[in-house]
PDB file of C-alpha atoms in Angstrom:
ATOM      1  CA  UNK A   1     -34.749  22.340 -54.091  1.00 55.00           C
ATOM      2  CA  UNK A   2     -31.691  20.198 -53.540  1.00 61.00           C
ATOM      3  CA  UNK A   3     -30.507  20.619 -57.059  1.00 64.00           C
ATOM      4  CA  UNK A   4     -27.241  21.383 -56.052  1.00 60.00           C
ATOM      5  CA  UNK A   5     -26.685  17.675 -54.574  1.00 57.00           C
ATOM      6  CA  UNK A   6     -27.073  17.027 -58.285  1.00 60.00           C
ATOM      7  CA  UNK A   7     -23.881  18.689 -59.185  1.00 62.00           C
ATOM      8  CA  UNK A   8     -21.720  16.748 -56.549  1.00 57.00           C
ATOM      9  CA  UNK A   9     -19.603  14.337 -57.824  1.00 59.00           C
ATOM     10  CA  UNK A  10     -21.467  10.872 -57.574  1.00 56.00           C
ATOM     11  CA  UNK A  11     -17.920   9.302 -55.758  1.00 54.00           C
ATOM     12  CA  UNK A  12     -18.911  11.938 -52.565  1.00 60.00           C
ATOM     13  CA  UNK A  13     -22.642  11.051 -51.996  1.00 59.00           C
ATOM     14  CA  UNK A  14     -21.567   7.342 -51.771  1.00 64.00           C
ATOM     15  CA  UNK A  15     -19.176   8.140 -49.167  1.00 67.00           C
ATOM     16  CA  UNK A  16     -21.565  10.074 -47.007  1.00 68.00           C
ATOM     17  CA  UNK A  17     -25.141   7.785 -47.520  1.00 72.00           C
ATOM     18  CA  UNK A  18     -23.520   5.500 -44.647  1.00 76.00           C
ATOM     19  CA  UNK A  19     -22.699   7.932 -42.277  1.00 77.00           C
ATOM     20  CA  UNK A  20     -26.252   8.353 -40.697  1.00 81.00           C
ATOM     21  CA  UNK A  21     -26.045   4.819 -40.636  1.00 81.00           C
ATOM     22  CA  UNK A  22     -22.883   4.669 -38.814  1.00 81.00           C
ATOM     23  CA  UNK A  23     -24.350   7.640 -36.322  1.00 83.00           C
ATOM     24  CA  UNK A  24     -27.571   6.026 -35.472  1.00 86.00           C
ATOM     25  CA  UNK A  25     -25.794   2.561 -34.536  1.00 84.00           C
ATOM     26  CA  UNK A  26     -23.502   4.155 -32.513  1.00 81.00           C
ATOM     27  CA  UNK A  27     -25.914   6.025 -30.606  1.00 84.00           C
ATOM     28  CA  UNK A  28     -28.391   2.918 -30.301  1.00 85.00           C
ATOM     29  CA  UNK A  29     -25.105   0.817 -29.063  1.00 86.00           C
ATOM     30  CA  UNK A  30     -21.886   2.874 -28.413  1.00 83.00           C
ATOM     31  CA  UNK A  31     -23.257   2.563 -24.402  1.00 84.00           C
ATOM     32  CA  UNK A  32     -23.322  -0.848 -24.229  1.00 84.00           C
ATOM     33  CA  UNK A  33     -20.127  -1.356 -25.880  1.00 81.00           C
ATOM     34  CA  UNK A  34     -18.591   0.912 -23.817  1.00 81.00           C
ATOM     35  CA  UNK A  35     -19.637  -0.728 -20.761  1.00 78.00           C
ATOM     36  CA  UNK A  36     -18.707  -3.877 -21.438  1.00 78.00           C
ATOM     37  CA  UNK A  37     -15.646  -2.785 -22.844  1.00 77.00           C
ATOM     38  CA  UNK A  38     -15.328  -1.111 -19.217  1.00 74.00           C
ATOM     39  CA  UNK A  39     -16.535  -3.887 -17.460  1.00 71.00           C
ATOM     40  CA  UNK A  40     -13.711  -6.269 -18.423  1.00 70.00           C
ATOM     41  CA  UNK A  41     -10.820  -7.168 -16.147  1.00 56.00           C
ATOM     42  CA  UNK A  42      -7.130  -6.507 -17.021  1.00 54.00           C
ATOM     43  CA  UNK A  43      -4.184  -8.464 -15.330  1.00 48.00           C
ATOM     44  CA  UNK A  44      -1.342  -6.539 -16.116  1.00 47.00           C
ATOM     45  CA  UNK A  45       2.011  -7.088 -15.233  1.00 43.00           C
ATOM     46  CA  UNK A  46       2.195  -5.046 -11.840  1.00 44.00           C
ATOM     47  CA  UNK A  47       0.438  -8.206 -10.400  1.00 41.00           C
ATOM     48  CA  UNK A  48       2.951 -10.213 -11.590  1.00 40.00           C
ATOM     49  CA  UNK A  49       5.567  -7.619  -9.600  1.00 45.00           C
ATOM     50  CA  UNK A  50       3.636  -7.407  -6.720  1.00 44.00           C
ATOM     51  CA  UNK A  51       3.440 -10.989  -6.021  1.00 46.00           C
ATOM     52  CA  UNK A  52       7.561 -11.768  -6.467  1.00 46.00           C
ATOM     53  CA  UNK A  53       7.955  -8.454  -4.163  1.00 49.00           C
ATOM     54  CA  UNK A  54       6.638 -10.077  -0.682  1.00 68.00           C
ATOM     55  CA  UNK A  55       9.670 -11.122   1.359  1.00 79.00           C
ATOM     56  CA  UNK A  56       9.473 -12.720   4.880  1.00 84.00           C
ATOM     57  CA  UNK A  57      11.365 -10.143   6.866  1.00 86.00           C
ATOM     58  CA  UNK A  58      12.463 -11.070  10.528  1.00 83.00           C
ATOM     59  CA  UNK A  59      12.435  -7.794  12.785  1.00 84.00           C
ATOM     60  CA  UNK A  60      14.650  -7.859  16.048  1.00 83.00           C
ATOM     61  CA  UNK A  61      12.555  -5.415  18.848  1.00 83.00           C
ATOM     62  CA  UNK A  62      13.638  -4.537  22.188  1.00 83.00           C
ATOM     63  CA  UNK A  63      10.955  -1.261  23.003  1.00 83.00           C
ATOM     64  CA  UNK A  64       8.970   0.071  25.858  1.00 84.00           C
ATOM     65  CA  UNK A  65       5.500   0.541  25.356  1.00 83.00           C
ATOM     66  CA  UNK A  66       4.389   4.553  25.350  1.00 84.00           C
ATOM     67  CA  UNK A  67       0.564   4.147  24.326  1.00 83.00           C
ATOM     68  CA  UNK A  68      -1.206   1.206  23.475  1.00 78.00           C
ATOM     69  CA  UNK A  69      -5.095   1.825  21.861  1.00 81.00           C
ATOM     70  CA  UNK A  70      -7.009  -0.670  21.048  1.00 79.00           C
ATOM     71  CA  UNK A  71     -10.145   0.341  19.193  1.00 82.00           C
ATOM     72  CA  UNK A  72     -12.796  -2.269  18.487  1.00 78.00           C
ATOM     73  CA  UNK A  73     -15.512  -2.410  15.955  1.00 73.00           C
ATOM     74  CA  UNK A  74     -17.963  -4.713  14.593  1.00 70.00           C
ATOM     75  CA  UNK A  75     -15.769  -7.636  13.145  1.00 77.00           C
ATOM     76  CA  UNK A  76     -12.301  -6.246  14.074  1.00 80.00           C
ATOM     77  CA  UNK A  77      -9.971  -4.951  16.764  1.00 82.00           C
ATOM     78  CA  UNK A  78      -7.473  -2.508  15.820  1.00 84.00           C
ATOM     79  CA  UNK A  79      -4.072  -2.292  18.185  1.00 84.00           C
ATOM     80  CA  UNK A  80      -2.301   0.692  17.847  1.00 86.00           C
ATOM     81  CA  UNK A  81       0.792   0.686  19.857  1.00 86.00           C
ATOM     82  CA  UNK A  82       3.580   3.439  20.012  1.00 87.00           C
ATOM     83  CA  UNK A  83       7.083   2.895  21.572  1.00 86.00           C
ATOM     84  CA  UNK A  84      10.518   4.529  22.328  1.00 84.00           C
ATOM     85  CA  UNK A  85      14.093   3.203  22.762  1.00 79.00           C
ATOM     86  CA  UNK A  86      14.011   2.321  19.456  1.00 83.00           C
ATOM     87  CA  UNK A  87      13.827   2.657  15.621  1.00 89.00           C
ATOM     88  CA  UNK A  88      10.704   1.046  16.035  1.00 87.00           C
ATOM     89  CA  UNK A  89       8.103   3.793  16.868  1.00 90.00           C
ATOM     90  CA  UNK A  90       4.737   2.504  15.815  1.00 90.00           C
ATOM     91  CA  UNK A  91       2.991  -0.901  15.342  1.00 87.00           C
ATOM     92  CA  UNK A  92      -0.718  -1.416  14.131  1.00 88.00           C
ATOM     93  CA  UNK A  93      -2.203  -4.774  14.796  1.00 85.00           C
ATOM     94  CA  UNK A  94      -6.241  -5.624  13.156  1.00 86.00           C
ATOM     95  CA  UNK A  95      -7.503  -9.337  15.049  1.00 82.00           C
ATOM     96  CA  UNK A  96     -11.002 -10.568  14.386  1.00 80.00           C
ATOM     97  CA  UNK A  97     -12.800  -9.185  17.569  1.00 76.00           C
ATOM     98  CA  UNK A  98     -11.945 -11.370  20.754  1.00 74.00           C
ATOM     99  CA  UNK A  99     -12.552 -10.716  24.549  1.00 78.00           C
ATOM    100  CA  UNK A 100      -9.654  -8.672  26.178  1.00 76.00           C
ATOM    101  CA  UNK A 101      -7.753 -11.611  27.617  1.00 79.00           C
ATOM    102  CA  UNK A 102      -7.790 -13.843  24.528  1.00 81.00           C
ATOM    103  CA  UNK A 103      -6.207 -10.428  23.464  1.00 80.00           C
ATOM    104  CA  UNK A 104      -3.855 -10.433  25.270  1.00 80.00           C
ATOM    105  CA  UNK A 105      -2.447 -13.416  25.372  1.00 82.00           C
ATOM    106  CA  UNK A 106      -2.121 -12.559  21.310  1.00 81.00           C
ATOM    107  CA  UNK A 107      -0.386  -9.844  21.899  1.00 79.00           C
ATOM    108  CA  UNK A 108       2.241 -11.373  24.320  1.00 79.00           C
ATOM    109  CA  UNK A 109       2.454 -14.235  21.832  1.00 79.00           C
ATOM    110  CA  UNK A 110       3.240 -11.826  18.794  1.00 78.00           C
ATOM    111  CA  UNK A 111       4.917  -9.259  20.844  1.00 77.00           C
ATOM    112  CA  UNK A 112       7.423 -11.248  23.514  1.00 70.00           C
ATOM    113  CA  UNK A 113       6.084  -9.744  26.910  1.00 71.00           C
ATOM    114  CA  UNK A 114       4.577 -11.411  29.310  1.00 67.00           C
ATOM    115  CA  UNK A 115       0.435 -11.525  29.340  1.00 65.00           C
ATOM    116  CA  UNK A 116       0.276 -11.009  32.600  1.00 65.00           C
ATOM    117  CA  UNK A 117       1.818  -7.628  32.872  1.00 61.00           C
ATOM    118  CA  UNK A 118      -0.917  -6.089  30.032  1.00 68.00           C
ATOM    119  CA  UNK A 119      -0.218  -4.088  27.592  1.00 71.00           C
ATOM    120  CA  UNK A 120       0.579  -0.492  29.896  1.00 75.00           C
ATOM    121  CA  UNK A 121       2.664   1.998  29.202  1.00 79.00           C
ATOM    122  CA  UNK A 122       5.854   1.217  30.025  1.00 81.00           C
ATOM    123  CA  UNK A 123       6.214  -2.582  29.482  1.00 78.00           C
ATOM    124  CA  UNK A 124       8.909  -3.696  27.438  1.00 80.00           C
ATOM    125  CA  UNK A 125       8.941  -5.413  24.448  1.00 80.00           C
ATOM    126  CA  UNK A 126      11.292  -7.736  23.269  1.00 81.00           C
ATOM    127  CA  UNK A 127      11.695 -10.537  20.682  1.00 79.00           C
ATOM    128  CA  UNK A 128      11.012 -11.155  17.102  1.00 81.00           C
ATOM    129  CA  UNK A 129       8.631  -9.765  14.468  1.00 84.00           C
ATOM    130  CA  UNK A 130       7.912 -11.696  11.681  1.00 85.00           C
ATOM    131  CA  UNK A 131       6.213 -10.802   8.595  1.00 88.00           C
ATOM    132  CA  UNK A 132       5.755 -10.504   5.070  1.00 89.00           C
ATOM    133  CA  UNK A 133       6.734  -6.875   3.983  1.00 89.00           C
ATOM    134  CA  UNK A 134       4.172  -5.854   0.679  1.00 88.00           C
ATOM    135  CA  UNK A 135       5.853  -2.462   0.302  1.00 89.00           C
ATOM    136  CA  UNK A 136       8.571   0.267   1.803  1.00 92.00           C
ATOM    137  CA  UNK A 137       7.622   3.955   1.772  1.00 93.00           C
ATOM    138  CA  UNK A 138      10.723   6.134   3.535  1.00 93.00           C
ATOM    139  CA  UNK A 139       9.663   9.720   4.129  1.00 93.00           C
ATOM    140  CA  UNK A 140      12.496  12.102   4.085  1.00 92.00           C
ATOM    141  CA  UNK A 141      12.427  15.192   6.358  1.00 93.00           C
ATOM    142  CA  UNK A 142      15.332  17.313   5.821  1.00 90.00           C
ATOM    143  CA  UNK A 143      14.112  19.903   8.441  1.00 92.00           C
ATOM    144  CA  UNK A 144      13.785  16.980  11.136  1.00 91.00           C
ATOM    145  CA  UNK A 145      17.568  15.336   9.845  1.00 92.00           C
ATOM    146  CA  UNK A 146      15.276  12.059  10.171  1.00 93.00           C
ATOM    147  CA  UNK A 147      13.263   9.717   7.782  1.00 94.00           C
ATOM    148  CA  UNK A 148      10.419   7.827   8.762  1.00 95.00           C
ATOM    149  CA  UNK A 149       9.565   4.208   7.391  1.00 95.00           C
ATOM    150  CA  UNK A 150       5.973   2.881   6.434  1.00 95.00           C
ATOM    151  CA  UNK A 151       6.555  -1.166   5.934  1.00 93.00           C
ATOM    152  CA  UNK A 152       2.999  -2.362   5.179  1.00 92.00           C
ATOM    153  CA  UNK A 153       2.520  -5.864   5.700  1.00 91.00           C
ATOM    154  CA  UNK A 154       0.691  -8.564   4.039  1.00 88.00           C
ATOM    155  CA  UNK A 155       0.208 -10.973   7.428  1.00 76.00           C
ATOM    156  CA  UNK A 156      -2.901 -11.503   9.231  1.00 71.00           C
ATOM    157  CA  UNK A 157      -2.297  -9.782  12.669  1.00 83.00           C
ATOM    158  CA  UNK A 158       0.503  -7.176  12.006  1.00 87.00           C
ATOM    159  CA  UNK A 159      -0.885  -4.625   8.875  1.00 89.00           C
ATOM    160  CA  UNK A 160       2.159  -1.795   9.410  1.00 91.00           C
ATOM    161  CA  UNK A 161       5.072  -0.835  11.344  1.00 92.00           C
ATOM    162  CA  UNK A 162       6.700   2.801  11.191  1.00 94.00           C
ATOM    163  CA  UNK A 163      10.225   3.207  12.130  1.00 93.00           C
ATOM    164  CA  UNK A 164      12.486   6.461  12.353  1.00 94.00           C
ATOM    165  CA  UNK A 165      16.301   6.724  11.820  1.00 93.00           C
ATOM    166  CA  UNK A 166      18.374   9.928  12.293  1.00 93.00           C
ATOM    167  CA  UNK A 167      19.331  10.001   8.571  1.00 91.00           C
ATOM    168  CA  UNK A 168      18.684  11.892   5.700  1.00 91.00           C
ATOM    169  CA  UNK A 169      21.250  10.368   3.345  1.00 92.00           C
ATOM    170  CA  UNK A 170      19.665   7.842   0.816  1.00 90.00           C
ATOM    171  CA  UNK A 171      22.540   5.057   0.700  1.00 92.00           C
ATOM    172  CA  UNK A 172      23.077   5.389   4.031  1.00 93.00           C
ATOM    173  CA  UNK A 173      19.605   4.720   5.050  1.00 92.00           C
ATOM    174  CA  UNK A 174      19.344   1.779   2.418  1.00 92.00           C
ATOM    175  CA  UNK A 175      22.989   0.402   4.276  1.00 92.00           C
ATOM    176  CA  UNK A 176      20.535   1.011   7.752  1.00 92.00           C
ATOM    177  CA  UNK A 177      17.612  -0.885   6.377  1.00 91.00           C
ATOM    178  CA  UNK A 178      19.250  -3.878   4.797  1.00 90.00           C
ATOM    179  CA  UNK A 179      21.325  -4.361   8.157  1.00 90.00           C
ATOM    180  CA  UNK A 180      17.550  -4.084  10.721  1.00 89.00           C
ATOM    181  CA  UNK A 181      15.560  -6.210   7.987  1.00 88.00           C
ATOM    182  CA  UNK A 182      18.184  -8.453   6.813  1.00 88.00           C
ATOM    183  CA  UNK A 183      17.271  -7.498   3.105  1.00 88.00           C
ATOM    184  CA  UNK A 184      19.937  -7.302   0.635  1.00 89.00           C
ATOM    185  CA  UNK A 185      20.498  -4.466  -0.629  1.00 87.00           C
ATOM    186  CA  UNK A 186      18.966  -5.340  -4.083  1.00 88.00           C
ATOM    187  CA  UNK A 187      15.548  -6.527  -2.195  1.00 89.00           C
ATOM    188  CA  UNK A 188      15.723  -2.951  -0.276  1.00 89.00           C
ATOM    189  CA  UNK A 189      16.299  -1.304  -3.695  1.00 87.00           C
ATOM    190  CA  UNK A 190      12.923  -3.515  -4.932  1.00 87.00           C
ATOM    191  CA  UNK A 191      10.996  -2.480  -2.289  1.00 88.00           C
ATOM    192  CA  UNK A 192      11.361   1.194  -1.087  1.00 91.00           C
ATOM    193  CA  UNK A 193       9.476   3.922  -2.200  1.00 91.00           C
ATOM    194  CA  UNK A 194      11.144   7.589  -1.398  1.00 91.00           C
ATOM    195  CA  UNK A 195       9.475  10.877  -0.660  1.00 91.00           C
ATOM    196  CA  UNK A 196      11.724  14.100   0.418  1.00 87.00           C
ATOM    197  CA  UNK A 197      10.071  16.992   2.357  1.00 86.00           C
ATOM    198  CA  UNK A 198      11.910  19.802   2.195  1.00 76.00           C
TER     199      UNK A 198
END
């Protein structure tokens, strides 16, 4: 009946007499291994980039308030505030939940208006932001002729500001952003992130 593993070469059934072997201890363990292989952290060198990237940017503002929303939930109030008369368009502010006034009085704190004049539309803002910028994303509209900035932040109260400038053209944008965040131009080149829409 299997005479004709008799005629094989003797070098060839010594080869393959392991091979169930090897198949039934991977299926028995090639999960587990697997998982733990999966299960292990990596630290790779874009945490290393990501921590040398985070610059303390100083912001000049000098806005008026178009729409302020403030949207609580359970642990956190959001601030969502929207401006003109400036490259500034858009702030978004997350605070552990607090009553209105302890709000605020934040606000005016962070923001340079007076608390007692609320946050309404049309109040004007003026005075410094400070924060730490974690990353730059400039999306370029060639229809609009404008570009839009994303800077998230890594602070506590202020998570992301969006700007707008009336440019298209790369280095003169970069000249633009170095000169409103007081980056150099090699920090700018570090941190931006470019997207064209056509």
């Amino acid at each position: 009946m299997f005479h004709w593993l008799l005629k094989l070469p003797s070098f060839r059934l010594g080869f393959l007499l392991p091979l169930p072997l090897l198949l039934m201890a991977f299926g028995l363990f090639g999960e587990q291994l697997t998982n733990k292989v999966l299960s292990l952290s990596f630290v790779g060198l874009d945490k290393l980039q990501a921590e040398n990237s985070h610059l303390q940017v100083q912001l000049p503002i000098k806005a008026t308030v178009v729409k302020a929303e403030i949207e609580k939930e359970l642990e956190l109030t959001e601030v969502e505030i929207e401006t003109t008369k400036s490259p500034l368009k858009k702030l978004i502010f997350a605070f552990p939940t607090v009553d209105s006034n302890a709000l605020q009085t934040i606000l005016a704190r962070e923001l340079g208006f007076s608390s007692q004049a609320g946050l309404q539309s049309g109040t004007q803002i003026q005075g410094q932001l400070k924060f730490s910028v974690q990353g730059i994303l400039a999306q370029i509209d060639k229809k609009q002729g404008a570009t839009k900035i994303e800077i998230k932040t890594i602070d506590a109260a202020l998570k992301q500001l969006e700007l707008e400038f009336p440019t298209t053209d790369i280095e003169r944008l970069k000249a633009t952003l170095a000169q409103e965040l007081k980056l150099s131009r090699q920090e700018i080149r570090m941190l931006v992130s470019y997207r064209i829409v056509e």
